[in-house]
Short mmCIF file of C-alpha atoms in Angstrom, two decimals:
data_model
loop_
_atom_site.label_atom_id
_atom_site.label_comp_id
_atom_site.label_asym_id
_atom_site.label_seq_id
_atom_site.Cartn_x
_atom_site.Cartn_y
_atom_site.Cartn_z
CA MET A 1274 -183.05 -121.30 24.25
CA LYS A 1275 -184.07 -121.10 20.28
CA ILE A 1276 -181.14 -121.54 17.66
CA ARG A 1277 -181.08 -122.15 14.05
CA THR A 1278 -181.32 -125.42 12.37
CA THR A 1279 -178.38 -127.06 11.70
CA ALA A 1280 -176.64 -128.85 9.54
CA ALA A 1281 -177.57 -131.87 9.83
CA ALA A 1282 -181.53 -131.44 9.69
CA ILE A 1283 -180.93 -129.71 6.27
CA LEU A 1284 -180.39 -133.06 5.21
CA LEU A 1285 -183.50 -134.41 6.61
CA ALA A 1286 -184.85 -132.38 3.16
CA GLY A 1287 -183.33 -135.02 0.99
CA ALA A 1288 -179.98 -135.88 -0.69
CA ALA A 1289 -179.14 -138.15 -3.08
CA ALA A 1290 -175.92 -140.54 -2.26
CA GLY A 1291 -172.58 -141.79 -2.96
CA GLY A 1292 -169.87 -143.32 -1.81
CA LEU A 1293 -165.71 -143.59 -2.60
CA PHE A 1294 -165.81 -147.78 -1.98
CA VAL A 1295 -168.66 -149.60 -3.83
CA LEU A 1296 -168.86 -152.92 -3.70
CA GLN A 1297 -169.66 -155.02 -6.93
CA GLY A 1298 -169.93 -158.59 -5.55
CA THR A 1299 -167.60 -159.32 -3.45
CA ARG A 1300 -164.57 -156.61 -5.10
CA GLU A 1301 -163.98 -153.12 -4.36
CA VAL A 1302 -163.54 -150.75 -6.76
CA GLU A 1303 -162.16 -147.80 -5.60
CA ALA A 1304 -163.24 -143.83 -7.02
CA ALA A 1305 -160.55 -141.56 -7.38
CA PRO A 1306 -160.33 -138.78 -5.31
CA PRO A 1307 -161.64 -135.20 -6.60
CA SER A 1308 -158.42 -132.76 -7.04
CA ALA A 1309 -158.86 -129.32 -5.31
CA GLU A 1310 -159.11 -127.63 -8.21
CA SER A 1311 -161.85 -129.42 -9.30
CA LEU A 1312 -164.06 -128.88 -5.83
CA ALA A 1313 -163.34 -125.12 -6.40
CA ALA A 1314 -164.45 -125.36 -9.94
CA GLU A 1315 -168.11 -126.82 -9.01
CA GLY A 1316 -168.45 -124.60 -6.26
CA GLU A 1317 -167.90 -121.46 -8.40
CA ILE A 1318 -170.30 -122.63 -11.07
CA ARG A 1319 -172.50 -123.35 -8.72
CA GLU A 1320 -172.03 -119.72 -7.73
CA LYS A 1321 -172.32 -118.34 -11.08
CA ASP A 1322 -175.45 -120.24 -11.45
CA ILE A 1323 -177.35 -118.30 -8.59
CA ALA A 1324 -176.06 -114.98 -10.00
CA LEU A 1325 -177.41 -116.36 -13.07
CA PHE A 1326 -180.61 -116.70 -11.76
CA GLU A 1327 -181.10 -113.90 -9.24
CA MET A 1328 -180.56 -111.88 -12.12
CA ARG A 1329 -182.71 -112.97 -14.55
CA ALA A 1330 -185.42 -113.78 -11.41
CA LYS A 1331 -184.80 -109.51 -11.23
CA GLN A 1332 -185.07 -108.82 -14.85
CA ASP A 1333 -188.67 -111.07 -15.31
CA PRO A 1334 -191.19 -110.59 -12.66
CA PHE A 1335 -193.12 -113.61 -14.25
CA GLY A 1336 -190.48 -115.83 -14.27
CA ALA A 1337 -192.22 -118.39 -12.04
CA LEU A 1338 -189.33 -121.65 -13.62
CA ASP A 1339 -186.16 -119.72 -12.54
CA ARG A 1340 -187.44 -118.57 -9.44
CA ALA A 1341 -187.81 -122.18 -8.34
CA ARG A 1342 -184.44 -123.11 -9.99
CA LEU A 1343 -183.39 -120.41 -8.00
CA ALA A 1344 -184.38 -121.78 -4.38
CA THR A 1345 -183.15 -125.36 -5.31
CA LEU A 1346 -179.29 -123.78 -5.91
CA TYR A 1347 -179.39 -121.77 -2.62
CA LEU A 1348 -181.11 -125.39 -1.05
CA GLN A 1349 -178.59 -127.41 -2.32
CA ARG A 1350 -175.52 -124.10 -0.79
CA SER A 1351 -176.90 -124.45 2.65
CA ARG A 1352 -176.10 -128.33 2.13
CA SER A 1353 -172.49 -127.44 1.51
CA THR A 1354 -172.00 -124.78 3.42
CA GLY A 1355 -174.53 -125.01 6.40
CA ASP A 1356 -175.89 -121.53 5.89
CA PHE A 1357 -179.24 -121.44 7.88
CA GLN A 1358 -180.05 -117.89 5.73
CA ASP A 1359 -180.17 -119.99 2.68
CA VAL A 1360 -182.54 -122.13 3.50
CA LEU A 1361 -184.93 -119.14 4.30
CA ARG A 1362 -183.68 -118.09 0.13
CA ALA A 1363 -185.00 -120.91 -0.78
CA GLU A 1364 -188.32 -120.89 0.61
CA ALA A 1365 -188.63 -117.25 -0.35
CA ALA A 1366 -188.12 -118.14 -3.67
CA ALA A 1367 -190.16 -121.30 -3.56
CA ARG A 1368 -193.11 -119.36 -2.23
CA GLU A 1369 -192.46 -116.80 -5.10
CA SER A 1370 -192.07 -119.01 -7.80
CA LEU A 1371 -195.39 -121.13 -6.88
CA ALA A 1372 -197.40 -117.16 -6.41
CA LEU A 1373 -196.79 -116.48 -10.33
CA ARG A 1374 -197.37 -120.75 -11.45
CA GLU A 1375 -199.51 -122.54 -9.10
CA GLY A 1376 -199.97 -125.61 -11.59
CA ARG A 1377 -197.04 -128.00 -13.06
CA ASN A 1378 -194.69 -126.52 -10.48
CA ALA A 1379 -193.88 -129.36 -8.78
CA ALA A 1380 -190.09 -128.67 -8.45
CA ALA A 1381 -191.03 -125.44 -6.19
CA ARG A 1382 -193.32 -127.76 -4.16
CA VAL A 1383 -190.40 -130.34 -3.52
CA THR A 1384 -187.73 -127.33 -2.31
CA LEU A 1385 -190.59 -125.53 0.04
CA ALA A 1386 -191.39 -128.60 1.71
CA SER A 1387 -187.68 -129.49 1.57
CA SER A 1388 -186.84 -125.99 3.39
CA LEU A 1389 -189.63 -126.29 5.66
CA LEU A 1390 -187.88 -129.82 6.74
CA ALA A 1391 -184.90 -127.67 7.48
CA GLN A 1392 -186.63 -125.32 9.57
CA HIS A 1393 -188.29 -128.07 11.96
CA ARG A 1394 -191.98 -126.33 10.12
CA PHE A 1395 -193.33 -130.24 9.93
CA ARG A 1396 -196.66 -129.65 9.30
CA GLU A 1397 -196.42 -127.25 6.85
CA ALA A 1398 -194.02 -129.65 5.06
CA ARG A 1399 -196.65 -132.36 5.86
CA ASP A 1400 -199.97 -130.44 3.69
CA ILE A 1401 -197.35 -129.59 1.09
CA ALA A 1402 -195.92 -133.43 0.44
CA ALA A 1403 -199.44 -134.71 0.93
CA LYS A 1404 -200.35 -132.26 -2.05
CA LEU A 1405 -198.41 -133.88 -4.57
CA VAL A 1406 -199.23 -137.28 -3.67
CA ALA A 1407 -202.46 -136.74 -4.30
CA GLU A 1408 -201.45 -134.70 -7.74
CA GLU A 1409 -198.66 -137.53 -8.32
CA PRO A 1410 -199.34 -140.79 -6.61
CA GLN A 1411 -197.52 -142.55 -8.65
CA ARG A 1412 -194.23 -141.04 -7.93
CA PRO A 1413 -192.18 -142.50 -5.38
CA SER A 1414 -190.35 -139.43 -4.47
CA TYR A 1415 -193.33 -138.17 -3.46
CA ARG A 1416 -194.46 -140.85 -1.53
CA ALA A 1417 -191.13 -141.19 0.15
CA LEU A 1418 -190.71 -137.09 1.04
CA LEU A 1419 -194.71 -137.58 2.91
CA GLY A 1420 -192.97 -140.92 4.99
CA GLU A 1421 -190.26 -138.48 5.83
CA VAL A 1422 -192.36 -135.96 7.39
CA GLN A 1423 -194.47 -138.40 8.80
CA MET A 1424 -192.09 -140.10 10.31
CA GLU A 1425 -190.32 -136.58 12.03
CA LEU A 1426 -194.13 -135.86 12.91
CA GLY A 1427 -193.73 -138.89 14.76
CA GLU A 1428 -196.64 -140.54 13.25
CA TYR A 1429 -195.02 -143.51 12.72
CA GLU A 1430 -198.20 -146.52 12.08
CA ALA A 1431 -198.71 -143.70 9.43
CA SER A 1432 -195.16 -143.66 7.54
CA VAL A 1433 -194.74 -147.32 8.04
CA ALA A 1434 -198.09 -147.55 5.47
CA THR A 1435 -196.35 -145.13 3.23
CA PHE A 1436 -193.45 -146.54 3.25
CA ASP A 1437 -195.14 -150.10 2.50
CA SER A 1438 -196.65 -148.93 -0.64
CA LEU A 1439 -193.19 -148.13 -1.85
CA ALA A 1440 -192.24 -151.59 -1.64
CA LEU A 1441 -191.64 -151.81 -5.17
CA THR A 1442 -189.37 -148.88 -5.19
CA ARG A 1443 -187.80 -149.24 -1.47
CA LYS A 1444 -183.86 -149.47 -2.24
CA THR A 1445 -184.59 -146.27 -5.19
CA LEU A 1446 -182.57 -143.25 -4.45
CA ALA A 1447 -185.29 -141.29 -3.77
CA VAL A 1448 -186.52 -143.69 -1.08
CA ALA A 1449 -183.78 -145.87 0.54
CA PRO A 1450 -182.31 -143.54 2.72
CA ARG A 1451 -186.05 -142.19 4.33
CA ALA A 1452 -186.57 -145.83 4.99
CA ALA A 1453 -183.33 -146.71 6.02
CA ARG A 1454 -184.15 -143.42 8.71
CA LEU A 1455 -187.47 -144.92 10.01
CA ALA A 1456 -186.21 -149.04 9.54
CA GLU A 1457 -183.55 -147.48 12.32
CA ILE A 1458 -186.10 -145.78 14.50
CA ARG A 1459 -188.22 -148.85 14.64
CA GLY A 1460 -184.67 -150.99 15.98
CA ARG A 1461 -184.15 -152.55 12.65
CA THR A 1462 -180.39 -151.47 11.82
CA ASN A 1463 -179.12 -154.49 9.67
CA GLU A 1464 -182.24 -153.29 7.30
CA ALA A 1465 -181.03 -149.75 7.02
CA ARG A 1466 -177.14 -150.72 6.97
CA GLN A 1467 -178.42 -152.93 3.83
CA LEU A 1468 -180.60 -150.05 2.15
CA LEU A 1469 -177.62 -147.47 2.82
CA ALA A 1470 -175.61 -149.63 1.12
CA LYS A 1471 -177.51 -150.76 -2.25
CA ALA A 1472 -178.18 -146.89 -2.50
CA ALA A 1473 -174.84 -145.69 -1.81
CA HIS A 1474 -173.74 -148.05 -4.70
CA ASP A 1475 -176.10 -147.09 -7.16
CA ALA A 1476 -175.41 -143.17 -6.47
CA LEU A 1477 -172.19 -143.53 -7.32
CA ALA A 1478 -172.23 -145.57 -10.47
CA ARG A 1479 -174.96 -142.64 -12.03
CA GLY A 1480 -171.72 -140.36 -11.67
CA ASP A 1481 -173.75 -137.39 -11.86
CA LEU A 1482 -174.68 -135.94 -8.49
CA PRO A 1483 -173.10 -133.16 -6.95
CA ARG A 1484 -170.28 -133.78 -4.53
CA GLU A 1485 -172.00 -132.51 -1.39
CA GLN A 1486 -175.20 -134.99 -1.93
CA MET A 1487 -172.21 -137.97 -2.41
CA ALA A 1488 -170.30 -137.28 1.21
CA TRP A 1489 -174.23 -137.00 2.79
CA PHE A 1490 -174.58 -140.44 1.90
CA GLN A 1491 -171.46 -141.67 3.57
CA MET A 1492 -172.13 -139.45 6.22
CA ARG A 1493 -175.69 -140.93 6.52
CA ARG A 1494 -173.82 -145.09 6.35
CA GLY A 1495 -170.75 -143.14 9.47
CA ASP A 1496 -173.60 -142.13 11.35
CA LEU A 1497 -175.31 -145.73 11.64
CA GLU A 1498 -172.48 -147.32 12.19
CA LEU A 1499 -171.40 -145.01 15.09
CA ARG A 1500 -174.41 -145.25 17.11
CA THR A 1501 -174.23 -148.86 16.74
CA GLY A 1502 -171.00 -149.31 17.98
CA LYS A 1503 -168.61 -149.43 14.56
CA LEU A 1504 -166.17 -147.58 14.80
CA ARG A 1505 -164.10 -149.16 11.83
CA GLN A 1506 -167.13 -149.10 9.95
CA ALA A 1507 -168.05 -145.70 11.31
CA GLU A 1508 -164.14 -144.35 10.21
CA ARG A 1509 -164.36 -146.04 6.19
CA ALA A 1510 -167.47 -144.41 6.08
CA TYR A 1511 -166.58 -140.79 7.33
CA ARG A 1512 -162.92 -140.92 5.62
CA ASP A 1513 -165.14 -142.25 2.07
CA GLY A 1514 -166.69 -139.31 2.66
CA LEU A 1515 -164.11 -136.84 3.26
CA ALA A 1516 -162.46 -138.56 -0.08
CA ILE A 1517 -165.34 -137.17 -2.45
CA ASN A 1518 -166.05 -133.51 -0.28
CA PRO A 1519 -162.79 -132.50 1.54
CA GLU A 1520 -163.23 -130.43 4.91
CA ASP A 1521 -166.90 -131.44 4.35
CA HIS A 1522 -168.04 -130.13 7.89
CA ARG A 1523 -170.36 -132.53 8.97
CA ILE A 1524 -168.31 -135.37 8.32
CA LEU A 1525 -165.35 -134.15 10.38
CA ALA A 1526 -167.41 -134.08 13.25
CA GLY A 1527 -168.64 -137.63 12.70
CA LEU A 1528 -164.99 -138.67 12.53
CA ALA A 1529 -164.43 -136.31 15.76
CA ARG A 1530 -166.77 -138.96 17.03
CA VAL A 1531 -165.42 -142.05 16.30
CA GLU A 1532 -162.11 -140.71 18.04
CA VAL A 1533 -163.83 -139.48 21.16
CA ALA A 1534 -165.31 -143.10 21.68
CA ARG A 1535 -161.62 -144.58 20.96
CA GLY A 1536 -160.86 -142.13 23.75
CA ARG A 1537 -158.85 -140.44 21.56
CA HIS A 1538 -159.59 -136.96 22.79
CA GLU A 1539 -157.14 -134.48 21.82
CA ARG A 1540 -157.72 -136.23 18.43
CA ALA A 1541 -161.25 -135.16 18.57
CA LEU A 1542 -160.92 -131.98 19.25
CA ALA A 1543 -158.63 -131.64 16.59
CA LEU A 1544 -161.59 -132.42 14.20
CA HIS A 1545 -163.55 -130.51 15.44
CA GLU A 1546 -161.40 -127.51 15.12
CA ARG A 1547 -161.49 -128.09 11.67
CA SER A 1548 -165.38 -128.53 11.33
CA ILE A 1549 -166.23 -125.45 13.35
CA ALA A 1550 -163.74 -123.51 11.60
CA ARG A 1551 -166.02 -124.18 9.01
CA VAL A 1552 -169.17 -123.71 10.66
CA LEU A 1553 -169.46 -122.41 13.88
CA ASP A 1554 -172.24 -125.18 15.33
CA PRO A 1555 -173.16 -124.60 19.05
CA VAL A 1556 -173.80 -128.13 19.05
CA ILE A 1557 -170.38 -129.32 17.89
CA LEU A 1558 -169.12 -126.52 20.44
CA GLY A 1559 -170.98 -128.30 23.24
CA GLU A 1560 -169.61 -131.82 22.33
CA MET A 1561 -165.91 -130.54 22.69
CA SER A 1562 -166.96 -128.77 25.80
CA GLU A 1563 -168.08 -132.08 27.28
CA ILE A 1564 -165.29 -133.82 25.93
CA ALA A 1565 -162.55 -131.58 27.50
CA LEU A 1566 -164.55 -132.37 30.93
CA ALA A 1567 -163.97 -135.91 30.60
CA MET A 1568 -159.97 -134.83 29.79
CA LYS A 1569 -160.44 -133.45 33.33
CA ASN A 1570 -159.74 -130.07 31.57
CA PRO A 1571 -162.36 -128.02 33.25
CA VAL A 1572 -160.93 -124.48 32.01
CA ARG A 1573 -160.98 -125.66 28.66
CA ALA A 1574 -164.65 -127.41 28.98
CA ARG A 1575 -166.03 -123.88 30.23
CA GLU A 1576 -164.09 -122.29 27.91
CA TYR A 1577 -165.55 -123.81 24.65
CA ALA A 1578 -168.92 -123.69 26.99
CA ARG A 1579 -169.01 -120.41 26.83
CA VAL A 1580 -168.24 -119.91 23.02
CA ALA A 1581 -170.86 -122.47 22.07
CA ALA A 1582 -173.68 -120.34 23.73
CA VAL A 1583 -172.58 -116.97 22.39
CA ALA A 1584 -172.88 -118.97 18.94
CA ALA A 1585 -176.24 -119.92 20.24
CA SER A 1586 -177.40 -116.66 20.98
CA GLN A 1587 -176.62 -115.19 17.35
CA GLU A 1588 -178.75 -117.76 15.56
CA SER A 1589 -182.28 -118.14 15.27
CA GLY A 1590 -184.76 -121.07 14.35
CA SER A 1591 -185.98 -124.55 15.88
CA MET A 1592 -185.16 -125.94 18.88
CA HIS A 1593 -181.68 -127.85 18.34
CA ARG A 1594 -182.72 -131.09 21.22
CA ALA A 1595 -179.36 -132.08 21.39
CA TRP A 1596 -178.18 -128.60 22.63
CA SER A 1597 -180.76 -128.76 24.87
CA LEU A 1598 -179.30 -132.03 26.08
CA PHE A 1599 -176.35 -130.32 25.95
CA GLN A 1600 -177.48 -127.83 28.52
CA LEU A 1601 -179.11 -129.90 30.48
CA ASP A 1602 -176.16 -131.61 31.73
CA ARG A 1603 -174.35 -128.79 32.12
CA GLY A 1604 -176.98 -127.52 34.56
CA ALA A 1605 -179.23 -125.32 32.53
CA ASP A 1606 -183.05 -124.70 34.07
CA PRO A 1607 -184.41 -128.02 33.10
CA ALA A 1608 -188.11 -126.83 33.64
CA ALA A 1609 -187.14 -124.47 30.74
CA ILE A 1610 -186.16 -127.13 28.55
CA ALA A 1611 -189.19 -129.23 30.33
CA ALA A 1612 -191.70 -126.17 28.84
CA GLU A 1613 -189.92 -125.78 25.46
CA ALA A 1614 -190.34 -129.96 25.40
CA ALA A 1615 -193.74 -130.83 26.30
CA ALA A 1616 -194.50 -127.41 23.46
CA ASP A 1617 -192.98 -128.99 21.17
CA LEU A 1618 -194.50 -132.68 21.48
CA ARG A 1619 -197.81 -131.09 20.53
CA THR A 1620 -197.28 -131.09 17.31
CA ARG A 1621 -194.18 -133.22 16.65
CA ARG A 1622 -194.59 -136.83 18.72
CA ASP A 1623 -191.41 -138.41 17.37
CA VAL A 1624 -189.36 -140.93 19.78
CA TYR A 1625 -185.96 -138.22 20.45
CA GLY A 1626 -188.96 -135.39 21.52
CA TYR A 1627 -190.64 -137.81 24.35
CA ASP A 1628 -186.77 -138.50 25.26
CA LEU A 1629 -185.55 -135.12 25.75
CA LEU A 1630 -188.99 -134.37 27.96
CA ALA A 1631 -187.80 -137.65 29.99
CA TRP A 1632 -184.52 -136.27 30.54
CA ALA A 1633 -185.84 -132.69 31.44
CA LEU A 1634 -187.99 -134.20 33.90
CA HIS A 1635 -185.04 -136.23 35.30
CA ARG A 1636 -183.09 -133.31 35.98
CA GLN A 1637 -186.26 -131.83 37.67
CA GLY A 1638 -186.15 -135.01 40.40
CA ARG A 1639 -189.36 -135.50 39.00
CA HIS A 1640 -188.73 -139.43 38.17
CA ALA A 1641 -191.96 -140.43 37.72
CA GLU A 1642 -192.92 -138.14 35.05
CA ALA A 1643 -189.90 -139.00 33.56
CA ARG A 1644 -190.16 -142.35 33.28
CA ARG A 1645 -193.78 -142.25 31.81
CA ALA A 1646 -192.15 -139.57 28.97
CA MET A 1647 -189.50 -141.98 28.45
CA ALA A 1648 -191.98 -144.44 27.77
CA GLY A 1649 -192.68 -142.02 24.74
CA ALA A 1650 -189.41 -142.39 23.77
CA LEU A 1651 -188.57 -145.92 23.95
CA ARG A 1652 -191.84 -147.21 22.13
CA MET A 1653 -190.44 -148.10 18.91
CA GLY A 1654 -187.44 -149.77 20.00
CA THR A 1655 -185.30 -147.99 19.04
CA ARG A 1656 -181.61 -148.92 19.70
CA ASP A 1657 -180.05 -145.93 20.31
CA ALA A 1658 -177.36 -146.24 23.34
CA SER A 1659 -178.06 -141.95 24.48
CA LEU A 1660 -182.29 -143.54 25.04
CA LEU A 1661 -181.04 -146.29 27.00
CA PHE A 1662 -178.77 -144.37 29.40
CA HIS A 1663 -181.20 -141.70 30.02
CA ALA A 1664 -184.32 -144.51 30.39
CA GLY A 1665 -181.28 -146.44 33.01
CA MET A 1666 -180.82 -143.21 34.81
CA ILE A 1667 -184.62 -142.92 35.42
CA GLU A 1668 -185.06 -146.32 36.83
CA ARG A 1669 -182.71 -145.69 38.93
CA ALA A 1670 -183.76 -142.82 40.38
CA LEU A 1671 -186.74 -144.74 40.79
CA GLY A 1672 -185.18 -147.39 42.65
CA ASN A 1673 -185.91 -150.02 40.11
CA ASP A 1674 -182.17 -151.35 39.76
CA ALA A 1675 -183.27 -154.13 38.07
CA ALA A 1676 -184.86 -152.23 35.02
CA ALA A 1677 -182.08 -149.24 35.18
CA ALA A 1678 -179.25 -152.43 34.96
CA ARG A 1679 -181.33 -153.83 31.99
CA HIS A 1680 -181.04 -150.62 29.92
CA LEU A 1681 -177.78 -149.83 31.12
CA GLU A 1682 -176.42 -152.57 29.72
CA GLN A 1683 -178.17 -152.74 26.83
CA ALA A 1684 -176.63 -148.98 25.87
CA LEU A 1685 -172.64 -149.92 26.58
CA GLU A 1686 -173.93 -153.12 24.67
CA ILE A 1687 -175.02 -151.28 21.68
CA HIS A 1688 -172.08 -148.02 21.62
CA PRO A 1689 -169.73 -148.27 24.20
CA GLY A 1690 -168.34 -145.21 23.86
CA PHE A 1691 -171.43 -142.94 22.61
CA HIS A 1692 -170.89 -139.86 24.41
CA PRO A 1693 -167.73 -138.44 26.28
CA ARG A 1694 -168.75 -138.56 30.13
CA HIS A 1695 -172.05 -140.55 30.49
CA PRO A 1696 -170.54 -144.59 29.62
CA ALA A 1697 -168.09 -144.18 33.13
CA THR A 1698 -171.62 -143.09 34.91
CA ALA A 1699 -173.19 -146.09 33.36
CA ARG A 1700 -170.29 -148.23 34.09
CA ALA A 1701 -170.75 -146.68 37.73
CA VAL A 1702 -174.38 -147.60 38.58
CA LEU A 1703 -173.94 -151.17 37.16
CA ASP A 1704 -171.03 -151.63 39.28
CA SER A 1705 -172.84 -149.98 42.75
CA ILE A 1706 -175.66 -152.49 41.45
CA GLY A 1707 -173.83 -155.35 41.08
CA GLY A 1708 -172.05 -154.66 44.52
#
């Protein structure tokens, strides 16, 4: 199924960092939370800026720089609201700007590449990033953008080489979050954690970044801590992000996942309700359906799944792996999802694409093929409990109990609450193997 790219994908376009708590030596300094009035004022100013540059673009058919600024504002608003239409508006405005002025218009190119990243049009984004690097190879931000696109395409050797060339600027705001993601994919979670913490410190010290960008960086920290099972640290990062940008739908969803990992299902559903009140995300609704099943409430689970399907059918854009995995776990046609995953891998050969294909093949009963696809998902040593759970279940289906136990034990060691229902399945399989 084709659905829109969610807000999480939009953020891959690159955002600066920030946080509520900043380490200075061993002492923590707390930033004052924003007032409701200041947050409303920021949004009002952005809307006025958008209206101004829309008017200027209409009045001046040759205003390339005005269109470049308008594209940036659209993309910024999309990060705040999750509105995918703003991503498309950003792309259109950036292309109009470049059509009017090709030279000395790098800002429009960066925004265009960012909007394409948000749409999962990675090859197009790579071409633009490569051109930026070719014209200004000394700019770390352009190299980091190229390395990010290479990473998303699964061109990991090229991405490693690109980030290795940025060793002297590795901890800057333009480079650190992207380098941290590559480190995490390579299984170097401590390295990723250090990069994110340093960048968050530096961003808050600057004090001139939009709140949604500062909150995004706390979300990145929270996501990393959650994926490694460090629930207290994850909760703190998410709450620090909410203190910067209250009611951020992405961070509310992150806090809900912390509550799921703790077995507090009603709290998780309440947080997810607040999240979907801001942005109706089919993936979040799917997670809510899984939570209801874990609570042994199939009626509630079916209702969430029904609303999720309706929300997905009304959106357009790139295939979202999390939604596809939810469909597989709830009995959707695995052949159709496997075909779509295989098609996606022709241009984007990253670890999560191989994971989706492997799980779809497994659901079809094609376990040997699934095992081969899973090798592609595990090839970088990524410490992701979901990947390892899938690998363990595939090995179990093939009768390789020792390999199954190894993968499942590692999944539970990394993150015992990585899913509302799958950890219980993993434990049951381990018990049966032990017996």
